Amino acid sequence: MLTIGTHMSIAGGLAKTAGNVVRMEADTMQIFSRNPRGSNYKVYEEEEIEKFQKIRREHQFKALLAHAPYTMNLASGQERVYEFACTVIREDVERMDRLGIEYLVFHPGSHTGIGVEKGIRNIIRGLDQAVTGQEKLMVLLETMTGKGTEIGARFEHLREIRDGAAHPERIGVCLDTCHVFAAGYDIVDDLEGVLEEFDRVLGLELLKAVHLNDSMMPFGSHKDRHAVVGEGEIGLDALLRILRHPVLKDLPFYLETPLDDKGHKEEIRMIRKKLEGAGCAEGDGM
Ligand code: FE
Ligand code: FE
Ligand code: ZN
């Protein structure tokens, strides 16, 4: 059974957002762990949290994903930027774990000139001061497009980060279909090859979540512009093959496509319909 949700705004509070997930007929959601472009976060009232957990329980939401803010750069060589990033990841691992959120995904960061190796060392140090090993939550490294000095456009980068961490068992990977495509992994014409490479470098057991996005930008462009499913360079057929693939189909999929809640509801409906139709025709027995 497909597990799918979208990135949701939490501007109206957690309980209201959970209600919107139900209305969207989604199974899960992604939310920002705090203000994505700033530094502040809301402290939720006990009542608000209880309401949220109740909706989540009653509607049997699947694994919830929190996304760390874009302003958090753990690879930075600038002290103030780095210290801020360390504080954010430490606080948000703790805050999201306390909310019972299953995964916290973050962009590994941009080294902005100090080089990939030093950048990776900073990321590892930042993770080590945030992850205690006592959490239920897992931190996920996101695959990136490699724009500018971004780290994480190669599976090898993510491997190095995880291998260097004090608690690698708390660290997994979130694959963004738009990002890997723009990074030069050919998920359109060689999905098998990309998955084999992922397995060889990282191990498929580390893959915990998929950001399901089409790409406005061409293959290998290293540019990060999400498109609605079926309206980009990846295309509907390739994305359906990903959704159906035996090693991927049981993962949670999160849309980060440029639509509002109403548009996302339609997008999810369309995807479910396409999957059901093809599932029967191909007789893959679900
Ligand atoms: Fe992301
Ligand atoms: Fe993403
Ligand atoms: Zn992106």
mmCIF file of C-alpha atoms and ligand atoms in Angstrom:
data_model
loop_
_atom_site.group_PDB
_atom_site.id
_atom_site.type_symbol
_atom_site.label_atom_id
_atom_site.label_comp_id
_atom_site.label_asym_id
_atom_site.label_seq_id
_atom_site.Cartn_x
_atom_site.Cartn_y
_atom_site.Cartn_z
ATOM 1 C CA MET A 1 0.000 0.000 0.000
ATOM 2 C CA LEU A 2 1.277 3.414 -1.007
ATOM 3 C CA THR A 3 2.227 5.813 1.786
ATOM 4 C CA ILE A 4 2.094 9.382 0.560
ATOM 5 C CA GLY A 5 1.877 12.881 1.980
ATOM 6 C CA THR A 6 3.084 16.365 1.194
ATOM 7 C CA HIS A 7 4.996 19.160 2.764
ATOM 8 C CA MET A 8 2.472 21.055 4.922
ATOM 9 C CA SER A 9 2.457 24.530 6.410
ATOM 10 C CA ILE A 10 2.215 24.550 10.215
ATOM 11 C CA ALA A 11 1.296 28.229 10.334
ATOM 12 C CA GLY A 12 -2.074 27.373 11.907
ATOM 13 C CA GLY A 13 -0.591 25.024 14.505
ATOM 14 C CA LEU A 14 0.068 21.285 14.603
ATOM 15 C CA ALA A 15 -3.497 20.125 15.231
ATOM 16 C CA LYS A 16 -4.926 22.163 12.382
ATOM 17 C CA THR A 17 -2.213 20.841 10.068
ATOM 18 C CA ALA A 18 -3.006 17.245 11.041
ATOM 19 C CA GLY A 19 -6.651 17.969 10.215
ATOM 20 C CA ASN A 20 -5.580 19.225 6.798
ATOM 21 C CA VAL A 21 -3.677 15.968 6.188
ATOM 22 C CA VAL A 22 -6.886 14.040 6.844
ATOM 23 C CA ARG A 23 -8.837 16.309 4.505
ATOM 24 C CA MET A 24 -6.188 15.840 1.838
ATOM 25 C CA GLU A 25 -6.625 12.056 2.142
ATOM 26 C CA ALA A 26 -2.895 11.702 2.733
ATOM 27 C CA ASP A 27 -1.223 9.125 5.011
ATOM 28 C CA THR A 28 1.506 11.331 6.398
ATOM 29 C CA MET A 29 3.132 14.744 6.105
ATOM 30 C CA GLN A 30 6.354 16.681 6.171
ATOM 31 C CA ILE A 31 6.600 19.876 8.239
ATOM 32 C CA PHE A 32 9.382 22.347 8.941
ATOM 33 C CA SER A 33 10.970 21.800 12.345
ATOM 34 C CA ARG A 34 10.961 25.616 12.769
ATOM 35 C CA ASN A 35 10.762 28.778 10.670
ATOM 36 C CA PRO A 36 12.561 27.683 7.470
ATOM 37 C CA ARG A 37 14.154 31.034 6.701
ATOM 38 C CA GLY A 38 14.647 32.364 10.185
ATOM 39 C CA SER A 39 15.642 30.897 13.492
ATOM 40 C CA ASN A 40 12.607 31.012 15.744
ATOM 41 C CA TYR A 41 10.143 28.274 16.618
ATOM 42 C CA LYS A 42 6.785 28.088 18.294
ATOM 43 C CA VAL A 43 6.432 26.472 21.684
ATOM 44 C CA TYR A 44 3.217 24.446 21.516
ATOM 45 C CA GLU A 45 0.738 24.282 24.354
ATOM 46 C CA GLU A 46 0.202 20.859 25.875
ATOM 47 C CA GLU A 47 -3.402 20.946 24.648
ATOM 48 C CA GLU A 48 -2.326 21.618 21.069
ATOM 49 C CA ILE A 49 0.117 18.711 21.134
ATOM 50 C CA GLU A 50 -2.491 16.349 22.573
ATOM 51 C CA LYS A 51 -4.974 17.302 19.891
ATOM 52 C CA PHE A 52 -2.332 16.700 17.225
ATOM 53 C CA GLN A 53 -1.382 13.286 18.639
ATOM 54 C CA LYS A 54 -5.027 12.284 18.852
ATOM 55 C CA ILE A 55 -5.704 13.037 15.174
ATOM 56 C CA ARG A 56 -2.488 11.315 14.209
ATOM 57 C CA ARG A 57 -3.411 8.197 16.196
ATOM 58 C CA GLU A 58 -7.035 8.023 15.109
ATOM 59 C CA HIS A 59 -6.151 8.342 11.443
ATOM 60 C CA GLN A 60 -3.099 6.101 11.726
ATOM 61 C CA PHE A 61 -0.618 8.492 10.155
ATOM 62 C CA LYS A 62 2.503 6.804 8.842
ATOM 63 C CA ALA A 63 6.028 8.011 9.650
ATOM 64 C CA LEU A 64 6.136 11.800 10.030
ATOM 65 C CA LEU A 65 9.012 13.778 8.616
ATOM 66 C CA ALA A 66 10.327 17.111 9.872
ATOM 67 C CA HIS A 67 12.571 19.234 7.658
ATOM 68 C CA ALA A 68 15.320 21.385 9.204
ATOM 69 C CA PRO A 69 15.489 25.054 8.110
ATOM 70 C CA TYR A 70 17.429 26.063 4.992
ATOM 71 C CA THR A 71 19.389 28.584 7.037
ATOM 72 C CA MET A 72 21.126 25.747 8.892
ATOM 73 C CA ASN A 73 24.544 25.121 7.300
ATOM 74 C CA LEU A 74 26.522 22.530 9.251
ATOM 75 C CA ALA A 75 29.259 22.485 6.591
ATOM 76 C CA SER A 76 30.098 26.169 7.044
ATOM 77 C CA GLY A 77 33.607 27.296 7.939
ATOM 78 C CA GLN A 78 32.275 30.577 9.349
ATOM 79 C CA GLU A 79 32.067 30.350 13.082
ATOM 80 C CA ARG A 80 28.788 32.195 13.579
ATOM 81 C CA VAL A 81 27.005 30.316 10.818
ATOM 82 C CA TYR A 82 28.343 27.040 12.151
ATOM 83 C CA GLU A 83 27.488 27.708 15.787
ATOM 84 C CA PHE A 84 23.953 28.645 14.774
ATOM 85 C CA ALA A 85 23.626 25.432 12.746
ATOM 86 C CA CYS A 86 24.865 23.357 15.689
ATOM 87 C CA THR A 87 22.297 24.940 17.996
ATOM 88 C CA VAL A 88 19.461 24.406 15.519
ATOM 89 C CA ILE A 89 20.196 20.731 14.852
ATOM 90 C CA ARG A 90 20.696 20.030 18.567
ATOM 91 C CA GLU A 91 17.437 21.721 19.555
ATOM 92 C CA ASP A 92 15.428 20.275 16.682
ATOM 93 C CA VAL A 93 16.573 16.684 17.160
ATOM 94 C CA GLU A 94 15.407 17.036 20.749
ATOM 95 C CA ARG A 95 12.171 18.916 19.966
ATOM 96 C CA MET A 96 11.061 16.649 17.115
ATOM 97 C CA ASP A 97 11.943 13.505 19.073
ATOM 98 C CA ARG A 98 9.843 14.758 21.976
ATOM 99 C CA LEU A 99 6.900 15.214 19.586
ATOM 100 C CA GLY A 100 7.313 11.606 18.496
ATOM 101 C CA ILE A 101 8.237 12.607 14.928
ATOM 102 C CA GLU A 102 9.989 9.670 13.288
ATOM 103 C CA TYR A 103 12.466 11.458 11.000
ATOM 104 C CA LEU A 104 14.288 14.793 10.802
ATOM 105 C CA VAL A 105 15.758 15.479 7.352
ATOM 106 C CA PHE A 106 18.369 18.140 6.648
ATOM 107 C CA HIS A 107 20.465 19.454 3.772
ATOM 108 C CA PRO A 108 24.062 18.458 4.614
ATOM 109 C CA GLY A 109 25.188 21.979 3.769
ATOM 110 C CA SER A 110 27.483 24.053 1.548
ATOM 111 C CA HIS A 111 31.200 24.283 2.271
ATOM 112 C CA THR A 112 31.399 27.778 0.717
ATOM 113 C CA GLY A 113 35.080 27.456 -0.142
ATOM 114 C CA ILE A 114 36.706 25.393 2.614
ATOM 115 C CA GLY A 115 36.381 22.218 0.525
ATOM 116 C CA VAL A 116 34.270 19.066 0.673
ATOM 117 C CA GLU A 117 36.487 17.262 3.184
ATOM 118 C CA LYS A 118 36.500 20.059 5.762
ATOM 119 C CA GLY A 119 32.799 20.615 5.161
ATOM 120 C CA ILE A 120 32.074 16.967 5.851
ATOM 121 C CA ARG A 121 34.160 17.048 9.020
ATOM 122 C CA ASN A 122 32.100 20.016 10.240
ATOM 123 C CA ILE A 123 28.850 18.189 9.486
ATOM 124 C CA ILE A 124 30.003 15.138 11.441
ATOM 125 C CA ARG A 125 31.029 17.279 14.417
ATOM 126 C CA GLY A 126 27.689 19.082 14.276
ATOM 127 C CA LEU A 127 25.767 15.820 14.237
ATOM 128 C CA ASP A 128 27.791 14.416 17.106
ATOM 129 C CA GLN A 129 26.871 17.293 19.405
ATOM 130 C CA ALA A 130 23.167 16.843 18.519
ATOM 131 C CA VAL A 131 22.555 13.095 18.347
ATOM 132 C CA THR A 132 22.835 11.346 21.709
ATOM 133 C CA GLY A 133 21.978 7.859 20.518
ATOM 134 C CA GLN A 134 19.055 7.768 22.964
ATOM 135 C CA GLU A 135 16.543 9.192 20.480
ATOM 136 C CA LYS A 136 13.782 7.247 18.817
ATOM 137 C CA LEU A 137 13.994 9.730 15.950
ATOM 138 C CA MET A 138 16.345 9.175 13.023
ATOM 139 C CA VAL A 139 18.198 11.993 11.307
ATOM 140 C CA LEU A 140 18.090 11.752 7.509
ATOM 141 C CA LEU A 141 20.687 13.173 5.129
ATOM 142 C CA GLU A 142 19.060 14.524 1.965
ATOM 143 C CA THR A 143 20.508 13.858 -1.486
ATOM 144 C CA MET A 144 21.271 17.247 -3.077
ATOM 145 C CA THR A 145 21.646 18.699 -6.590
ATOM 146 C CA GLY A 146 25.192 19.966 -6.032
ATOM 147 C CA LYS A 147 24.459 23.611 -6.771
ATOM 148 C CA GLY A 148 27.291 25.926 -5.755
ATOM 149 C CA THR A 149 29.426 24.242 -3.102
ATOM 150 C CA GLU A 150 26.658 21.985 -1.853
ATOM 151 C CA ILE A 151 27.680 18.699 -0.227
ATOM 152 C CA GLY A 152 25.516 15.624 -0.731
ATOM 153 C CA ALA A 153 25.171 15.485 -4.515
ATOM 154 C CA ARG A 154 27.196 12.257 -4.433
ATOM 155 C CA PHE A 155 26.119 9.198 -2.474
ATOM 156 C CA GLU A 156 29.779 8.967 -1.357
ATOM 157 C CA HIS A 157 29.426 12.246 0.589
ATOM 158 C CA LEU A 158 26.494 10.879 2.574
ATOM 159 C CA ARG A 159 28.370 7.651 3.211
ATOM 160 C CA GLU A 160 31.351 9.568 4.578
ATOM 161 C CA ILE A 161 29.139 11.637 6.887
ATOM 162 C CA ARG A 162 27.348 8.604 8.267
ATOM 163 C CA ASP A 163 30.525 6.568 8.667
ATOM 164 C CA GLY A 164 32.176 9.372 10.591
ATOM 165 C CA ALA A 165 29.326 9.943 13.024
ATOM 166 C CA ALA A 166 29.405 8.678 16.592
ATOM 167 C CA HIS A 167 25.859 7.293 16.248
ATOM 168 C CA PRO A 168 25.556 6.066 12.644
ATOM 169 C CA GLU A 169 22.621 3.860 13.684
ATOM 170 C CA ARG A 170 20.557 7.069 14.149
ATOM 171 C CA ILE A 171 21.406 8.340 10.633
ATOM 172 C CA GLY A 172 19.620 7.411 7.405
ATOM 173 C CA VAL A 173 19.016 8.881 3.963
ATOM 174 C CA CYS A 174 16.134 10.704 2.265
ATOM 175 C CA LEU A 175 16.276 10.492 -1.523
ATOM 176 C CA ASP A 176 14.885 13.513 -3.368
ATOM 177 C CA THR A 177 13.994 12.481 -6.919
ATOM 178 C CA CYS A 178 14.375 16.023 -8.295
ATOM 179 C CA HIS A 179 17.754 16.452 -6.604
ATOM 180 C CA VAL A 180 19.343 13.144 -7.677
ATOM 181 C CA PHE A 181 18.153 13.710 -11.253
ATOM 182 C CA ALA A 182 19.650 17.201 -11.334
ATOM 183 C CA ALA A 183 22.794 15.822 -9.689
ATOM 184 C CA GLY A 184 23.267 13.418 -12.606
ATOM 185 C CA TYR A 185 21.812 10.128 -11.380
ATOM 186 C CA ASP A 186 19.697 8.865 -14.263
ATOM 187 C CA ILE A 187 16.511 7.705 -12.557
ATOM 188 C CA VAL A 188 14.627 8.063 -15.856
ATOM 189 C CA ASP A 189 16.564 5.691 -18.116
ATOM 190 C CA ASP A 190 18.540 3.702 -15.567
ATOM 191 C CA LEU A 191 16.654 3.438 -12.275
ATOM 192 C CA GLU A 192 18.114 -0.039 -11.675
ATOM 193 C CA GLY A 193 21.638 1.279 -12.114
ATOM 194 C CA VAL A 194 21.045 4.173 -9.704
ATOM 195 C CA LEU A 195 19.541 1.874 -7.067
ATOM 196 C CA GLU A 196 22.463 -0.543 -7.478
ATOM 197 C CA GLU A 197 24.866 2.325 -6.973
ATOM 198 C CA PHE A 198 22.946 3.517 -3.920
ATOM 199 C CA ASP A 199 23.084 -0.005 -2.539
ATOM 200 C CA ARG A 200 26.784 -0.406 -3.229
ATOM 201 C CA VAL A 201 27.794 2.975 -1.748
ATOM 202 C CA LEU A 202 25.282 3.392 1.087
ATOM 203 C CA GLY A 203 23.153 0.253 1.370
ATOM 204 C CA LEU A 204 19.459 0.373 0.491
ATOM 205 C CA GLU A 205 18.544 -0.365 4.108
ATOM 206 C CA LEU A 206 19.579 3.226 4.926
ATOM 207 C CA LEU A 207 16.957 4.667 2.608
ATOM 208 C CA LYS A 208 14.058 5.703 4.858
ATOM 209 C CA ALA A 209 12.087 8.267 2.860
ATOM 210 C CA VAL A 210 11.617 9.668 -0.644
ATOM 211 C CA HIS A 211 10.904 13.276 -1.605
ATOM 212 C CA LEU A 212 8.768 12.753 -4.697
ATOM 213 C CA ASN A 213 9.259 15.710 -7.017
ATOM 214 C CA ASP A 214 9.501 16.263 -10.730
ATOM 215 C CA SER A 215 12.241 18.601 -11.938
ATOM 216 C CA MET A 216 11.891 21.826 -13.930
ATOM 217 C CA MET A 217 15.595 21.670 -14.699
ATOM 218 C CA PRO A 218 17.251 19.157 -17.033
ATOM 219 C CA PHE A 219 19.252 16.073 -16.113
ATOM 220 C CA GLY A 220 22.639 16.866 -14.557
ATOM 221 C CA SER A 221 21.909 20.613 -14.396
ATOM 222 C CA HIS A 222 22.758 20.889 -10.667
ATOM 223 C CA LYS A 223 19.786 23.219 -10.370
ATOM 224 C CA ASP A 224 17.062 22.750 -7.776
ATOM 225 C CA ARG A 225 13.605 23.606 -9.096
ATOM 226 C CA HIS A 226 10.754 21.259 -8.227
ATOM 227 C CA ALA A 227 7.919 20.606 -10.669
ATOM 228 C CA VAL A 228 4.497 19.037 -10.199
ATOM 229 C CA VAL A 229 4.538 15.250 -10.747
ATOM 230 C CA GLY A 230 4.352 14.634 -14.498
ATOM 231 C CA GLU A 231 5.032 18.250 -15.468
ATOM 232 C CA GLY A 232 8.823 18.213 -15.411
ATOM 233 C CA GLU A 233 11.880 16.661 -16.999
ATOM 234 C CA ILE A 234 11.572 13.398 -15.051
ATOM 235 C CA GLY A 235 8.006 12.784 -16.163
ATOM 236 C CA LEU A 236 5.088 10.746 -14.898
ATOM 237 C CA ASP A 237 6.201 7.334 -16.184
ATOM 238 C CA ALA A 238 9.601 7.481 -14.508
ATOM 239 C CA LEU A 239 8.048 8.656 -11.216
ATOM 240 C CA LEU A 240 5.454 5.869 -11.363
ATOM 241 C CA ARG A 241 8.250 3.343 -11.907
ATOM 242 C CA ILE A 242 9.874 4.690 -8.723
ATOM 243 C CA LEU A 243 6.597 4.420 -6.781
ATOM 244 C CA ARG A 244 6.127 0.844 -7.979
ATOM 245 C CA HIS A 245 9.679 -0.383 -7.639
ATOM 246 C CA PRO A 246 9.851 -3.385 -5.279
ATOM 247 C CA VAL A 247 12.642 -1.910 -3.135
ATOM 248 C CA LEU A 248 11.019 1.547 -2.942
ATOM 249 C CA LYS A 249 7.262 0.962 -2.911
ATOM 250 C CA ASP A 250 6.945 0.480 0.866
ATOM 251 C CA LEU A 251 8.808 3.676 1.737
ATOM 252 C CA PRO A 252 6.962 6.864 2.691
ATOM 253 C CA PHE A 253 6.770 9.356 -0.212
ATOM 254 C CA TYR A 254 6.531 13.090 0.476
ATOM 255 C CA LEU A 255 5.585 15.555 -2.272
ATOM 256 C CA GLU A 256 7.358 18.923 -2.285
ATOM 257 C CA THR A 257 5.743 20.122 -5.464
ATOM 258 C CA PRO A 258 4.652 23.724 -6.079
ATOM 259 C CA LEU A 259 0.934 23.318 -5.287
ATOM 260 C CA ASP A 260 -1.405 24.343 -2.470
ATOM 261 C CA ASP A 261 -3.334 21.841 -0.315
ATOM 262 C CA LYS A 262 -6.123 21.584 -2.853
ATOM 263 C CA GLY A 263 -3.675 20.952 -5.687
ATOM 264 C CA HIS A 264 -1.818 18.372 -3.604
ATOM 265 C CA LYS A 265 -5.037 16.524 -2.889
ATOM 266 C CA GLU A 266 -5.592 16.219 -6.654
ATOM 267 C CA GLU A 267 -1.974 15.197 -7.220
ATOM 268 C CA ILE A 268 -2.204 12.410 -4.626
ATOM 269 C CA ARG A 269 -5.491 11.235 -6.122
ATOM 270 C CA MET A 270 -3.987 11.151 -9.611
ATOM 271 C CA ILE A 271 -0.958 9.171 -8.404
ATOM 272 C CA ARG A 272 -3.114 6.615 -6.564
ATOM 273 C CA LYS A 273 -5.326 6.192 -9.606
ATOM 274 C CA LYS A 274 -2.382 5.678 -11.963
ATOM 275 C CA LEU A 275 -0.823 3.140 -9.604
ATOM 276 C CA GLU A 276 -4.033 1.155 -9.213
ATOM 277 C CA GLY A 277 -4.654 1.106 -12.950
ATOM 278 C CA ALA A 278 -1.179 -0.070 -13.819
ATOM 279 C CA GLY A 279 -1.068 -2.500 -10.895
ATOM 280 C CA CYS A 280 -3.992 -4.485 -12.310
ATOM 281 C CA ALA A 281 -2.724 -4.394 -15.880
ATOM 282 C CA GLU A 282 0.677 -5.667 -14.864
ATOM 283 C CA GLY A 283 -0.764 -8.187 -12.447
ATOM 284 C CA ASP A 284 1.982 -7.647 -9.900
ATOM 285 C CA GLY A 285 -0.318 -8.926 -7.126
ATOM 286 C CA MET A 286 -0.105 -5.586 -5.206
HETATM 287 FE FE FE B 1 15.009 19.436 1.324
HETATM 288 FE FE FE B 2 13.626 17.622 -0.897
HETATM 289 ZN ZN ZN B 3 14.820 20.825 -3.679
#
